Every structure is written in C-alpha cells, then in structure tokens.
Coordinates of C-alpha atoms in Angstrom, one line a residue:
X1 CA 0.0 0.0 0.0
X2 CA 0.9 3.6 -0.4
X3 CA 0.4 6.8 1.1
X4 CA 0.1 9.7 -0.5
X5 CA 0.0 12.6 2.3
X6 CA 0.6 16.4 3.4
X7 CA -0.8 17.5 -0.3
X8 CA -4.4 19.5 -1.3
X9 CA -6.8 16.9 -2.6
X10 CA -9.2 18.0 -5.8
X11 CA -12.6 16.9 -4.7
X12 CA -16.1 18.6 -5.5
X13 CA -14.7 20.9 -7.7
X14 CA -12.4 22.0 -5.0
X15 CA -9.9 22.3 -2.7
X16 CA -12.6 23.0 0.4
X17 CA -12.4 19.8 2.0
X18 CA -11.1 17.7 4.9
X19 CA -8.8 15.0 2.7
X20 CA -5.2 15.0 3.9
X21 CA -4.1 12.2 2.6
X22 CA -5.1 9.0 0.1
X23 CA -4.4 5.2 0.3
X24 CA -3.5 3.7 -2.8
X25 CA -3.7 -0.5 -3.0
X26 CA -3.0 -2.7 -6.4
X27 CA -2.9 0.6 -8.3
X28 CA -6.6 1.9 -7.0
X29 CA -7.9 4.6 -4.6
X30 CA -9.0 2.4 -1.4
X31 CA -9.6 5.2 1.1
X32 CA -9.7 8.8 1.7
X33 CA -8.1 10.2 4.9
X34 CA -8.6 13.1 7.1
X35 CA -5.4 12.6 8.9
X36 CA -1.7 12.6 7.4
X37 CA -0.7 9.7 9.5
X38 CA -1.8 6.0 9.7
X39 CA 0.3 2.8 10.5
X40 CA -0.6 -0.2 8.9
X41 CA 2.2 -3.3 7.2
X42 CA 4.1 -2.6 4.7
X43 CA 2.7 0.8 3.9
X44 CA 5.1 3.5 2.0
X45 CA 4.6 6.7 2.5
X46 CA 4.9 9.7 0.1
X47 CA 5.3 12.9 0.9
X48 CA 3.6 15.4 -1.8
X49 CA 5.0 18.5 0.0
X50 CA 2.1 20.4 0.0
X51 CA 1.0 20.5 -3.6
X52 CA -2.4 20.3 -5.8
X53 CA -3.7 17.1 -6.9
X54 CA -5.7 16.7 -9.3
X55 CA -7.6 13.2 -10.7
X56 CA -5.1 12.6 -13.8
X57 CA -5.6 14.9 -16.2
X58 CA -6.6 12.9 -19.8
X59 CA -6.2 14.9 -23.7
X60 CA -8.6 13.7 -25.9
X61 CA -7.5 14.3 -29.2
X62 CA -3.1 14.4 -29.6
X63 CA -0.5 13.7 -32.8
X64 CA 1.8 12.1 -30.7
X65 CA 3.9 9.8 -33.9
X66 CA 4.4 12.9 -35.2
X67 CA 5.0 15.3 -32.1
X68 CA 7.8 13.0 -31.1
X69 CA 9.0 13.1 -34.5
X70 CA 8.9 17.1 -34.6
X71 CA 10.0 17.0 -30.8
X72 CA 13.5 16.3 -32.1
X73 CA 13.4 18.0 -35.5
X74 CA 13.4 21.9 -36.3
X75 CA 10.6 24.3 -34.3
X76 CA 10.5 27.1 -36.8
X77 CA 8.1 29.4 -34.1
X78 CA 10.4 31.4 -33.1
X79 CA 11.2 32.8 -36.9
X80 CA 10.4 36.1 -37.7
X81 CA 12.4 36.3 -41.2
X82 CA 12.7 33.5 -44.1
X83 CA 16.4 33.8 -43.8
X84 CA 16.1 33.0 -39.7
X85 CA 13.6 30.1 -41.5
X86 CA 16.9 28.9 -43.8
X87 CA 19.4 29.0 -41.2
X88 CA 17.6 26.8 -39.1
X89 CA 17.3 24.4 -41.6
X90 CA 20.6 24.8 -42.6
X91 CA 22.0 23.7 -39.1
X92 CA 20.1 20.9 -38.7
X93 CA 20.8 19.2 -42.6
X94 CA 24.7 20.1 -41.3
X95 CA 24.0 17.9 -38.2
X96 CA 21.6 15.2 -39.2
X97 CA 21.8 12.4 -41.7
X98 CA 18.4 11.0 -41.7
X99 CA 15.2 13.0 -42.6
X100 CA 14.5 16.6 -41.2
X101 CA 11.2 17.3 -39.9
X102 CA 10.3 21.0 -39.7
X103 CA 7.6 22.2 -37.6
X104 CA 5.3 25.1 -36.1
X105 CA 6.0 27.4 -39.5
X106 CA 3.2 29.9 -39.9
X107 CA 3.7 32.3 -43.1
X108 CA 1.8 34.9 -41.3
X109 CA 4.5 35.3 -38.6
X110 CA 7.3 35.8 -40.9
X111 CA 8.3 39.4 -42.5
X112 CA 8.0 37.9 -46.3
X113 CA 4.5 36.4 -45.7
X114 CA 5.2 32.8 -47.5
X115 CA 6.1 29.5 -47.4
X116 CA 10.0 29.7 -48.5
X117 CA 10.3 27.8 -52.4
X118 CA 11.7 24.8 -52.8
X119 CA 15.1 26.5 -55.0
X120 CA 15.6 28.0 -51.3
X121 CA 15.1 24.4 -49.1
X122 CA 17.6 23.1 -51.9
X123 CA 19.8 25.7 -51.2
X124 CA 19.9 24.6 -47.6
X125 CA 19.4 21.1 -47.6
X126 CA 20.0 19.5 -51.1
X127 CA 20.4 16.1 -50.5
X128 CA 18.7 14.8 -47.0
X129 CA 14.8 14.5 -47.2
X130 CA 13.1 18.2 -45.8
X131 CA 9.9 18.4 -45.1
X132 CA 8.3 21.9 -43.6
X133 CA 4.9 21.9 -42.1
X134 CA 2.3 25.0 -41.2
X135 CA 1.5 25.4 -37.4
X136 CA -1.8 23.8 -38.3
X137 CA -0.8 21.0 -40.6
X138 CA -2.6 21.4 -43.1
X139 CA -0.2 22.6 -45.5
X140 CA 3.7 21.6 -46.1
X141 CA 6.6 22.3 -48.4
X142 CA 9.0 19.2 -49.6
X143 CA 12.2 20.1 -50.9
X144 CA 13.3 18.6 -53.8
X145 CA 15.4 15.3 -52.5
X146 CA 11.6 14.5 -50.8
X147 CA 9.9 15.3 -53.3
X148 CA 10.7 13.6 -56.4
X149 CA 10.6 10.1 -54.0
X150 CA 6.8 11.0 -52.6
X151 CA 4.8 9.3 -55.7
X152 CA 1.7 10.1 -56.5
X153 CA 2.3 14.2 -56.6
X154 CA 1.7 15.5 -59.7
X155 CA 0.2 19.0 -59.4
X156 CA 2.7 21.3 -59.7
X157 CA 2.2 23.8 -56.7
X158 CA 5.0 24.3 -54.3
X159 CA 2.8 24.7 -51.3
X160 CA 1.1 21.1 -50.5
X161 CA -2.2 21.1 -49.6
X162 CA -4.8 18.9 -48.9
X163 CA -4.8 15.0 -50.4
X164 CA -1.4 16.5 -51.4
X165 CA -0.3 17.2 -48.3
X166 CA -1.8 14.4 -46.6
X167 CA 0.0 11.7 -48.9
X168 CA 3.5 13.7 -48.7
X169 CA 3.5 13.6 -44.4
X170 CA 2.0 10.1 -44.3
X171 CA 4.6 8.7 -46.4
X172 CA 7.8 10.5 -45.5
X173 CA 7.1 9.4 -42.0
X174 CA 5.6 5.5 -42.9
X175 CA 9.5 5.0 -43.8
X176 CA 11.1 5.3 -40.6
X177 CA 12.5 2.0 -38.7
X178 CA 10.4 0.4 -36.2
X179 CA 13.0 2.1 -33.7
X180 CA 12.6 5.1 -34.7
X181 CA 8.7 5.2 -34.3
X182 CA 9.0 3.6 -30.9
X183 CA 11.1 6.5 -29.9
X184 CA 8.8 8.9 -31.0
X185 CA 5.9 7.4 -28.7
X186 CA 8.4 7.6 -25.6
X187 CA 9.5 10.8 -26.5
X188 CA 6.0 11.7 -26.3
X189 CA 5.3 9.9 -23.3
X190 CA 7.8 12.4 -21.3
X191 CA 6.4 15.5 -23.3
X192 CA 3.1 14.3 -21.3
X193 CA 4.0 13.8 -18.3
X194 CA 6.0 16.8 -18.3
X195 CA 2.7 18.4 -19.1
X196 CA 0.8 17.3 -16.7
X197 CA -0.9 14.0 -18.2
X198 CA -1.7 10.5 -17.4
X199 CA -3.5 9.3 -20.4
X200 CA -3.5 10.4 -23.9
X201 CA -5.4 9.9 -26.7
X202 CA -4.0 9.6 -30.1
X203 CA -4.3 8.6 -33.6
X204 CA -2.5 6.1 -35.8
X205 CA -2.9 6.0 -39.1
X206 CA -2.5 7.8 -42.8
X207 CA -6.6 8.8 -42.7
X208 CA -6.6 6.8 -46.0
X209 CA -6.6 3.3 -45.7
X210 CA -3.9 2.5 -43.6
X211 CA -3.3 1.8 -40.0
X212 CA 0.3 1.9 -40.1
X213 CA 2.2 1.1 -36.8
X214 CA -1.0 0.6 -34.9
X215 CA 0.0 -3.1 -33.7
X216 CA 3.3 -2.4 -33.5
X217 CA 2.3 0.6 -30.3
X218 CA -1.2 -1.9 -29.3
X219 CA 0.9 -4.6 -28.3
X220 CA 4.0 -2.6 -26.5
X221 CA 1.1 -0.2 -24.7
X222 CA 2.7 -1.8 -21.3
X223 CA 6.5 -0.2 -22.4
X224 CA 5.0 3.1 -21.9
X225 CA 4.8 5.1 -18.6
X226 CA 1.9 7.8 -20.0
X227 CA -1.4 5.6 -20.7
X228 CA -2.0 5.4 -24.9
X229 CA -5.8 5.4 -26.0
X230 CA -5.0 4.0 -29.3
X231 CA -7.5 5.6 -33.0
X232 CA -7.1 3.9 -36.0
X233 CA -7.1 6.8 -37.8
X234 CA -8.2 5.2 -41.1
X235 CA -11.4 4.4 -43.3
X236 CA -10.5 0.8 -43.1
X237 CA -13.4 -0.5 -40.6
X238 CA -12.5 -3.7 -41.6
X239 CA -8.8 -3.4 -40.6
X240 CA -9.7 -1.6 -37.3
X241 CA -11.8 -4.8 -35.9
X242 CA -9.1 -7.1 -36.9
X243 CA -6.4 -4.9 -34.7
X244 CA -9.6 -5.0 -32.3
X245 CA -10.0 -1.6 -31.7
X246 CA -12.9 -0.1 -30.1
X247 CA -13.0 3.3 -31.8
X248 CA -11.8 4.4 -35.5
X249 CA -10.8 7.9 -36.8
X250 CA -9.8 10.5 -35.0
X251 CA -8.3 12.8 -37.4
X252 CA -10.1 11.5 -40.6
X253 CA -10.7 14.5 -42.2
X254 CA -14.2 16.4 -43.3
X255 CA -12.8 19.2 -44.1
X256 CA -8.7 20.9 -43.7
X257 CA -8.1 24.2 -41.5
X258 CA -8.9 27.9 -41.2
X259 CA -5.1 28.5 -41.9
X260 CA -4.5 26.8 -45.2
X261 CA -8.2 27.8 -46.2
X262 CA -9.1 24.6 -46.6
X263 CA -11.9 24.6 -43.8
X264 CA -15.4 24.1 -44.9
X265 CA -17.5 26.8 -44.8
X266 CA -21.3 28.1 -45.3
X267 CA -20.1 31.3 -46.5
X268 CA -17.1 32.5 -48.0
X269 CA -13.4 33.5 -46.0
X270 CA -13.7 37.2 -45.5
X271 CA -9.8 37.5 -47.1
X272 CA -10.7 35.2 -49.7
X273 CA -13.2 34.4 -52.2
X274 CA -13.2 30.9 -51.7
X275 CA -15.5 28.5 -48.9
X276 CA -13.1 25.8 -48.3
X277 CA -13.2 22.4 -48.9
X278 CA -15.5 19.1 -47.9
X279 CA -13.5 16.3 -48.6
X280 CA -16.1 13.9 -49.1
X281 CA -19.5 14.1 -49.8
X282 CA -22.7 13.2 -47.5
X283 CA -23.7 9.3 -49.0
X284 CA -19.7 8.8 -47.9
X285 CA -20.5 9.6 -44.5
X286 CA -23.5 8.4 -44.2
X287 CA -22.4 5.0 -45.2
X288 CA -19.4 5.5 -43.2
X289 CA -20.8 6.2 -40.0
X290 CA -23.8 3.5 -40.5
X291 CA -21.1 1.0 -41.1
X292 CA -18.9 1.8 -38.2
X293 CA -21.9 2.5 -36.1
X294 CA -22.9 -1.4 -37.1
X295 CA -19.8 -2.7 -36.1
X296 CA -20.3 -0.9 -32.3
X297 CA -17.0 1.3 -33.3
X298 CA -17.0 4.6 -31.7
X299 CA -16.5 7.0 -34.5
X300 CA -14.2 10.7 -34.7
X301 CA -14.2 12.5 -37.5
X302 CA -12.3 16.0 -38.1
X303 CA -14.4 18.8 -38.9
X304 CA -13.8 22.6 -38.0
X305 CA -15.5 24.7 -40.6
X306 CA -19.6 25.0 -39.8
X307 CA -20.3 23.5 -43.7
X308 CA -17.8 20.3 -42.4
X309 CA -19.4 20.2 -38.7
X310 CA -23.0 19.9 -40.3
X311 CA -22.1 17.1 -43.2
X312 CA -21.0 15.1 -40.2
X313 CA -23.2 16.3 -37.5
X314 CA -25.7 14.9 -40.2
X315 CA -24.7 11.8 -40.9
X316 CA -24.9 11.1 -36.5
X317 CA -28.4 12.6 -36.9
X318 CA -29.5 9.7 -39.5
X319 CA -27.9 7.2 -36.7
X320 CA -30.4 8.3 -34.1
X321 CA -29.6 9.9 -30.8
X322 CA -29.6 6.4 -29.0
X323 CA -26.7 5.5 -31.1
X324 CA -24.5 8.4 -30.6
X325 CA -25.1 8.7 -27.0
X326 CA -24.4 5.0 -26.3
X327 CA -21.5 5.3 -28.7
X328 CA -20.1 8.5 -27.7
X329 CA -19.3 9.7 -31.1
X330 CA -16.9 12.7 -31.7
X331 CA -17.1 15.8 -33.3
X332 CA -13.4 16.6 -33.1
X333 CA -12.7 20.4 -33.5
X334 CA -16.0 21.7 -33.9
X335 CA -14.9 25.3 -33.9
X336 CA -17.2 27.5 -36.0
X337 CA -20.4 26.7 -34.7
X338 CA -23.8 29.1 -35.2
X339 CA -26.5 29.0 -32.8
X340 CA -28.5 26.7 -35.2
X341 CA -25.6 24.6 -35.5
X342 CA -25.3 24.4 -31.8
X343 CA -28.6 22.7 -31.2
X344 CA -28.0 20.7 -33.8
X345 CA -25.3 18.8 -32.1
X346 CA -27.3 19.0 -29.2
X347 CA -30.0 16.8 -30.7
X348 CA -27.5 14.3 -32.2
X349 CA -26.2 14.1 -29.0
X350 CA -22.3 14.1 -30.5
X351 CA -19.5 14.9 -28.6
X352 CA -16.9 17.9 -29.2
X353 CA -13.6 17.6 -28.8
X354 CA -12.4 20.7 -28.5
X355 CA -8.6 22.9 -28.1
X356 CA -9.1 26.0 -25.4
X357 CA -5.9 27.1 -26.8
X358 CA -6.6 27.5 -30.4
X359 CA -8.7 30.5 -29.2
X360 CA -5.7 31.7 -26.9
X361 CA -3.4 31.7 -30.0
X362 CA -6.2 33.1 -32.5
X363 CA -8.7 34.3 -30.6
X364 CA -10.0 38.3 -30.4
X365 CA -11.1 40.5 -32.7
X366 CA -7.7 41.5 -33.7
X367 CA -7.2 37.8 -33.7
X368 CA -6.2 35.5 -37.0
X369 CA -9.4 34.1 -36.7
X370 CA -11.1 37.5 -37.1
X371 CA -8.5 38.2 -40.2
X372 CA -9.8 35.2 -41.7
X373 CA -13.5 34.7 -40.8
X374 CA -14.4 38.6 -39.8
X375 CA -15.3 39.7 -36.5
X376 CA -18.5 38.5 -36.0
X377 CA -17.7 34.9 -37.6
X378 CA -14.9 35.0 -35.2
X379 CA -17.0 35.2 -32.2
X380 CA -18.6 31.5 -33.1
X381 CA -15.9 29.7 -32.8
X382 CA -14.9 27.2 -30.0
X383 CA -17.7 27.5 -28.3
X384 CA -17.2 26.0 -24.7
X385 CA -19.4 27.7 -22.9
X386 CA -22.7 27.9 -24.9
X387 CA -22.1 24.1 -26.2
X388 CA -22.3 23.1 -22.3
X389 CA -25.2 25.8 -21.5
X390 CA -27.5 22.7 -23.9
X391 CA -26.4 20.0 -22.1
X392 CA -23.5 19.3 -25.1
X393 CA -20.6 17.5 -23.2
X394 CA -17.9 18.7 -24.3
X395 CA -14.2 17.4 -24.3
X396 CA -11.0 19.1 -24.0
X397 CA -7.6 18.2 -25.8
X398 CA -4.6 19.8 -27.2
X399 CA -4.3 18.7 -30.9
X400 CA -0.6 18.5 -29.9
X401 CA 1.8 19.1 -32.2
X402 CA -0.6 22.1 -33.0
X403 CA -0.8 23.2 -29.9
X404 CA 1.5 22.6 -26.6
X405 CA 0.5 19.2 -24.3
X406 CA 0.3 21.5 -21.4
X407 CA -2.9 21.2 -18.8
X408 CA -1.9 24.7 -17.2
X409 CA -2.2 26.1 -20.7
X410 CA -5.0 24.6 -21.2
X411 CA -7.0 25.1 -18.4
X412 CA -5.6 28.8 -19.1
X413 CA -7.1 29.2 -22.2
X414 CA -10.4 28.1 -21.0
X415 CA -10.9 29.9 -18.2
X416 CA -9.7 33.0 -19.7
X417 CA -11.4 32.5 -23.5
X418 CA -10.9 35.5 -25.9
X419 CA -15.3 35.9 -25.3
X420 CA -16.3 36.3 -21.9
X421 CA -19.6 34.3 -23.2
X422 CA -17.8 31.2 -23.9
X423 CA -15.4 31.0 -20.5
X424 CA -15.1 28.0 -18.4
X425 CA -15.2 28.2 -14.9
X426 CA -12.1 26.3 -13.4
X427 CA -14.6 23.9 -12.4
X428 CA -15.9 23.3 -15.3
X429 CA -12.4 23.6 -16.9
X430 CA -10.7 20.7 -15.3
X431 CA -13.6 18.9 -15.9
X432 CA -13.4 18.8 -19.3
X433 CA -9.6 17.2 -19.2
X434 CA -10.8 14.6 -16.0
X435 CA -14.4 13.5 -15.7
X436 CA -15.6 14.3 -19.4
X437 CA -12.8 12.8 -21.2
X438 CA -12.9 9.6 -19.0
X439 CA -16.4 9.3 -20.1
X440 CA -15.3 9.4 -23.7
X441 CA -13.7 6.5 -23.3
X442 CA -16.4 4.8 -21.7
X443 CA -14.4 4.9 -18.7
X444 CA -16.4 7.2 -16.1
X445 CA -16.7 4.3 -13.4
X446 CA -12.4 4.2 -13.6
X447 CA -11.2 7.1 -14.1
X448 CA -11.6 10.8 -14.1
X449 CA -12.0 11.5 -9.9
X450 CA -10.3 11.2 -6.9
X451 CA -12.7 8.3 -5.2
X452 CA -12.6 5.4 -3.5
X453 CA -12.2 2.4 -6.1
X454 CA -11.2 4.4 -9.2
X455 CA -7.8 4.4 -10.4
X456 CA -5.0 5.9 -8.7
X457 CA -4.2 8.2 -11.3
X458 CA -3.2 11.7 -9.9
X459 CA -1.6 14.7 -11.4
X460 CA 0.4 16.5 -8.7
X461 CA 1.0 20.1 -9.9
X462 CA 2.5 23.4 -7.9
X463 CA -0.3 25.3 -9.2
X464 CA -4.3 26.0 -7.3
X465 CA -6.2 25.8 -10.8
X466 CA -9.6 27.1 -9.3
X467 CA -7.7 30.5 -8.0
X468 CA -5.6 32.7 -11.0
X469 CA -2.7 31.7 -11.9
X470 CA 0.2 32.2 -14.4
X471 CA 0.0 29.3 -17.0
X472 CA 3.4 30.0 -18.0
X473 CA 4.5 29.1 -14.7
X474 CA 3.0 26.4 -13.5
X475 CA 4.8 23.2 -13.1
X476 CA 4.7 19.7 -13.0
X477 CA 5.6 18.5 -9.5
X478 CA 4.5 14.2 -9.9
X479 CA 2.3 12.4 -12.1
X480 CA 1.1 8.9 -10.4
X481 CA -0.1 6.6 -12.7
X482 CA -1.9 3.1 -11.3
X483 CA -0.7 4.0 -7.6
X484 CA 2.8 4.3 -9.5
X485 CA 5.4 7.7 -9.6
X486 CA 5.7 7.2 -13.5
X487 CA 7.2 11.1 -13.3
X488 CA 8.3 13.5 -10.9
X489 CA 10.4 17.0 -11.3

C-alpha cells in the first residue's frame, strides 16, 4: 500500500475539504483520509510537500507519432524572417543524416509572408529528405530530394495542400525504422507527463486506408509510462476490428483548416473568395458512420469549418440519438459553430472535442481568426461555454503538435477564453480534461475523480487551478499513474 499525504486533494470541484491524505492499494484509490498519518504493514509513505492534486488529467484528441517526431526535429516558431527560416534548416541538414522534420512554421508570422520555395530548401538542404509543415498542418513544403521520391504528386504547386499534403506527411514518416517510431511514442510519453498528463489519446494512421504502426504501439502499450488510447485513424473498418480496436478515426478529415483555407464553410473567407473544402461528400459519410456505427465502433471525424461540422453532425443525426449517445461519437474540433448549428449537435447528442488554446493563439477580434473569418464569424468559434449551457458535453484536448500538451495552458485558455460568453469556470475547466474525457472513453466508473475504487491516477502540480494563476509558470511537481510515480520533477 501507499500513502500519499501532506498535499491539497481536488474533490467537488475543489480544494474546500477535509482530505489530507489517500491510500493507494493494487494501483486503486482504497480510502480517503482526514489525517496525514496511519500505520498499517508494509505501507510506503509519500510525501507530496504540499501540492495540488488533481484526478489525472486525460487529452482527448493528440498527434503524438508525429509530435515525437517534430520533438526532435526543427521548431521554426520562433522565426520572424525567411532567412532566420533557412538558417535553421541549414544547421540541422549540417547535423543530421536522416530525414529533417520542420515544424510550427506559420507564413503569417514571418516578415516575407510565404512559405520559402523549394530552390531555397535546396539551397539549404540538397540532398537529406526536408519536409516543412504549417502550425496547423494542413499545409507543407517538400524540398526537392523528398519530393521527387513521394509518388503520386503530380500538381505542380510548391505549397502542399490537402490530399497532397496528406500523402506527402504520411509517407515521408511510414519509412522510418520500427526504432525510430518507438522513440517517438516515448519521447511523447515524457512530453506528457511533463505536461501534466496521465493518459493520452491519439491517432495512428495515414486517414486513408492504412493503420500503419497501430500493432506495432497496441501490443507494447505496457512499455510506456503515460497511458495510450490508441484511434485507427483510417477508413478501413475492416482493418480496425481485426487490430480490435474499439474506436476508428480520429483525425479522418471532413474538411482541412482555417489557416491553409481549406476549412469548410457556409459562407465565403472574408480575405478570400473561396468556402473551403469538404473532402467527401454526404452518401460517404453516411455510409461511413452506419457502417462503423454497425460494427459498435466509436466513431471521430475532423471537422472545423460550420459547412464540415454539419455534413458530419448529419450523418450522426441519421444514426439516431440512442446510437450516438451509447457510442459517444466525436465531433473533433467543432470550432465554427452558429447558434443553429449548436442545437443541432445538441439533438444528435455528438461529442466535441475541442482545443481551449486554439482560441488563446487566435482568438479576439484583432485575432487570426477574425483576419480570416471577420469579427462577427470570429465570435462562433470554440464555443465552450454555450455548447455546455444545452447540455452538449464537451471534451477538452490539445491537438498537440498544434498546440503545446500543457494542462496549465489549457486550463488557461479556458478559463480565460478571448469571449467572456464562452469561458469555463475552473470547475468546469478541469472537468473537461478529467471527468468528461474519461467518459469518452467509456471509462467514467475508472477514471476521471479522486474516489474510493477508481484508479489511482493523480496529477500533482505546484499550481491551485480554481484560483488565477500564471500558466506559463505552472509546473509539474509528480504524475502517479496506477498508484505508480511514473514522473516527478
């Protein structure tokens, strides 16, 4: 047994209660106690110095193959020129034999305003495979040693978009060593824990056909000290039941992104003439969803434009709300979202998943959102509040590598939403990352509080959550996974 004493316990939505200490026994929660100190065989007690624990916080929606990739490849944020872009790049084809991944580039940040050519990713890195993707992902440059081995590209545009841009990622990383993917998922692992995590959802998978490394992780989930929730992120029902997952998609995509103008919308981009793009059309996702629905697969499907949300939104209407309650199928995104649109998803009963901190990047109505969309456009997006004013259960995650996996930034971002209308409380905030996502995994009676008989799975951070606090400062202290210290500062 082990004690886990001297330390603020998270319980009713609070701190404002009488717990001192908790008893962990064959990697449960057996008892709550009011005093610090108890003697009983064989017991180990641990010391938590005071700090906040919180039932372990879950993301619902993470890219961690390629985050652990990208983790040890090129973060171009930080750029501000295309020769600061080029240098970087430079540096790392100078120090790295094997492919360089380049990451967190957004054209709007840098004094040119565009994605550099590929004569100027030559210039810099002519014979080692480059590849340069958009903050959002939805877009990517190849230089020329990548691209003339990617088959299937034929278009000639520089920028990759779309199916193009989707078949250029997804086979640039499919040809990497069993190794080198394994490292990935533990370099991930240690980005969440770092962040504050004990589970993690995330999807493997090309969102074609193909479920890639997805038995290669399923059978090594034991190797890994963060907790995987493991999407085929494929069409390939068939292929899913024979890996026997529970759940397919994740990231198969609707529509693309706000960024790359590629999201699906009812009305055109206010900086552009154009509404985006829907990928597939409604029989497909009818059909899709009816099939997976059949099969008792839980289904998550990317959508972030209103004209994407509604095809798919749709298609769970046609199922019946029984279905997508008992199923628990995801909206993942679900950013631009009307008032209509919004009790739509109410009636379908579907589940957002949703990023707090895409608003605290591009949020405001000085925000890119705004630049893209126009003000008023810009105030219907990520809705958190008004999707949980009908009931709408919504889910919280970090679409990391787009965003940071960071709970404190998170929580942050939620709390402190661009529109006062749609703010969390911190109650409601953690909830999203503890109780709700545990439910989306059909795992409400295990997970997601700090009770007698659920899992001992605790976040131990330096930081009171329900009080203000500076996300950029907020650490880590321990994360306990199953009773165990699987990370501590």
């Amino acid at each position: 047994m082990k004690l886990f004493h001297n330390a603020h316990f998270y319980l009713d939505d609070g701190f404002a209660n009488p717990v001192k200490a908790l008893l962990a026994e064959k990697g449960k929660i057996a008892k709550l106690l009011r005093e610090d100190g108890i003697d009983a065989p064989d017991l180990e007690k641990i010391d938590l110095h005071g700090a906040y624990v919180y039932p372990g916080f879950i993301d619902a929606h993470t890219h961690c193959y390629s985050g652990g990739l990208y983790t040890a490849g090129v973060d171009l944020s930080g750029c501000r020129t295309l020769d600061e872009v080029l240098s970087l790049l430079f540096m790392a084809c100078q120090e790295k034999d094997g492919p360089i991944f380049a990451w967190r580039f957004d054209e709007n940040d840098i004094l040119e305003k565009r994605f550099p050519t590929m004569r100027e990713l030559d210039s810099v890195c002519p014979r080692a495979n480059l590849l340069l993707r958009r903050v959002d992902g939805h877009s990517c440059v190849l230089n020329s040693q990548a691209r003339k081995q990617v088959p299937g590209l034929t278009r000639p545009d520089e920028v990759l978009r779309g199916a193009d841009n989707d078949l250029s990622v997804n086979w640039l990383q499919d040809n990497i060593s069993d190794d080198t993917v394994l490292e990935a998922y533990h370099t991930a692992a240690q980005v969440a824990l770092k962040g504050g995590f004990t589970r993690i959802h995330t999807m493997i998978g090309d969102a074609q056909q193909s479920n890639q490394h997805y038995k290669l992780i399923r059978d090594r989930l034991i190797e890994f000290p963060v907790g995987y929730e493991l999407y085929p992120q494929s069409f390939n029902i068939r292929d899913a039941l024979e890996l026997g997952a529970k759940r397919i998609g994740g990231c198969i995509l609707a529509d693309g992104s706000i960024g790359s103008h590629t999201a699906a919308l009812s009305h055109p981009y206010s900086d552009q003439g154009t509404k985006g793009l829907l990928y597939q059309d409604n029989a497909f996702w009818r059909d899709f969803v009816t099939e997976a629905q059949r099969h008792k697969l839980q289904v998550g499907v990317h959508c972030i434009g209103d004209a994407a949300i509604r095809q798919i939104n749709t298609a769970y209407l046609k199922l019946g709300r029984d279905d997508v309650c008992a199923s628990r199928h995801q909206l993942i995104h679900c950013e631009l979202t009307p008032d209509p649109l919004m009790r739509e998803i109410a009636a379908s009963g579907a589940v957002p998943v949703m990023q707090p901190a895409f608003d605290l990047l591009w949020g405001g109505d000085s925000g890119f959102y705004a630049a893209r969309l126009g003000t008023p456009r810009s105030r219907e997006m990520n809705r958190f509040d008004s999707l949980t004013g009908m009931g709408t259960k919504v889910c919280g995650s970090s679409d990391w590598y787009i965003t940071e996996l960071n709970i404190a930034m998170s929580l942050h971002a939620a709390i402190n939403h661009h529109n006062p209308a749609e703010r969390l409380t911190p109650a409601q905030a953690i909830r999203i990352y503890t109780d709700n996502n545990a439910w989306l995994s059909h795992e409400e009676d295990l997970r997601g509080k700090i009770e007698p008989g659920f899992m001992a799975d605790l976040s131990v951070m330096d930081t009171d959550f329900t009080q203000p606090f500076d996300y950029q400062s907020a650490a880590t202290l321990a994360v306990i996974r199953d009773g165990a210290i699987v990370h501590a500062q």
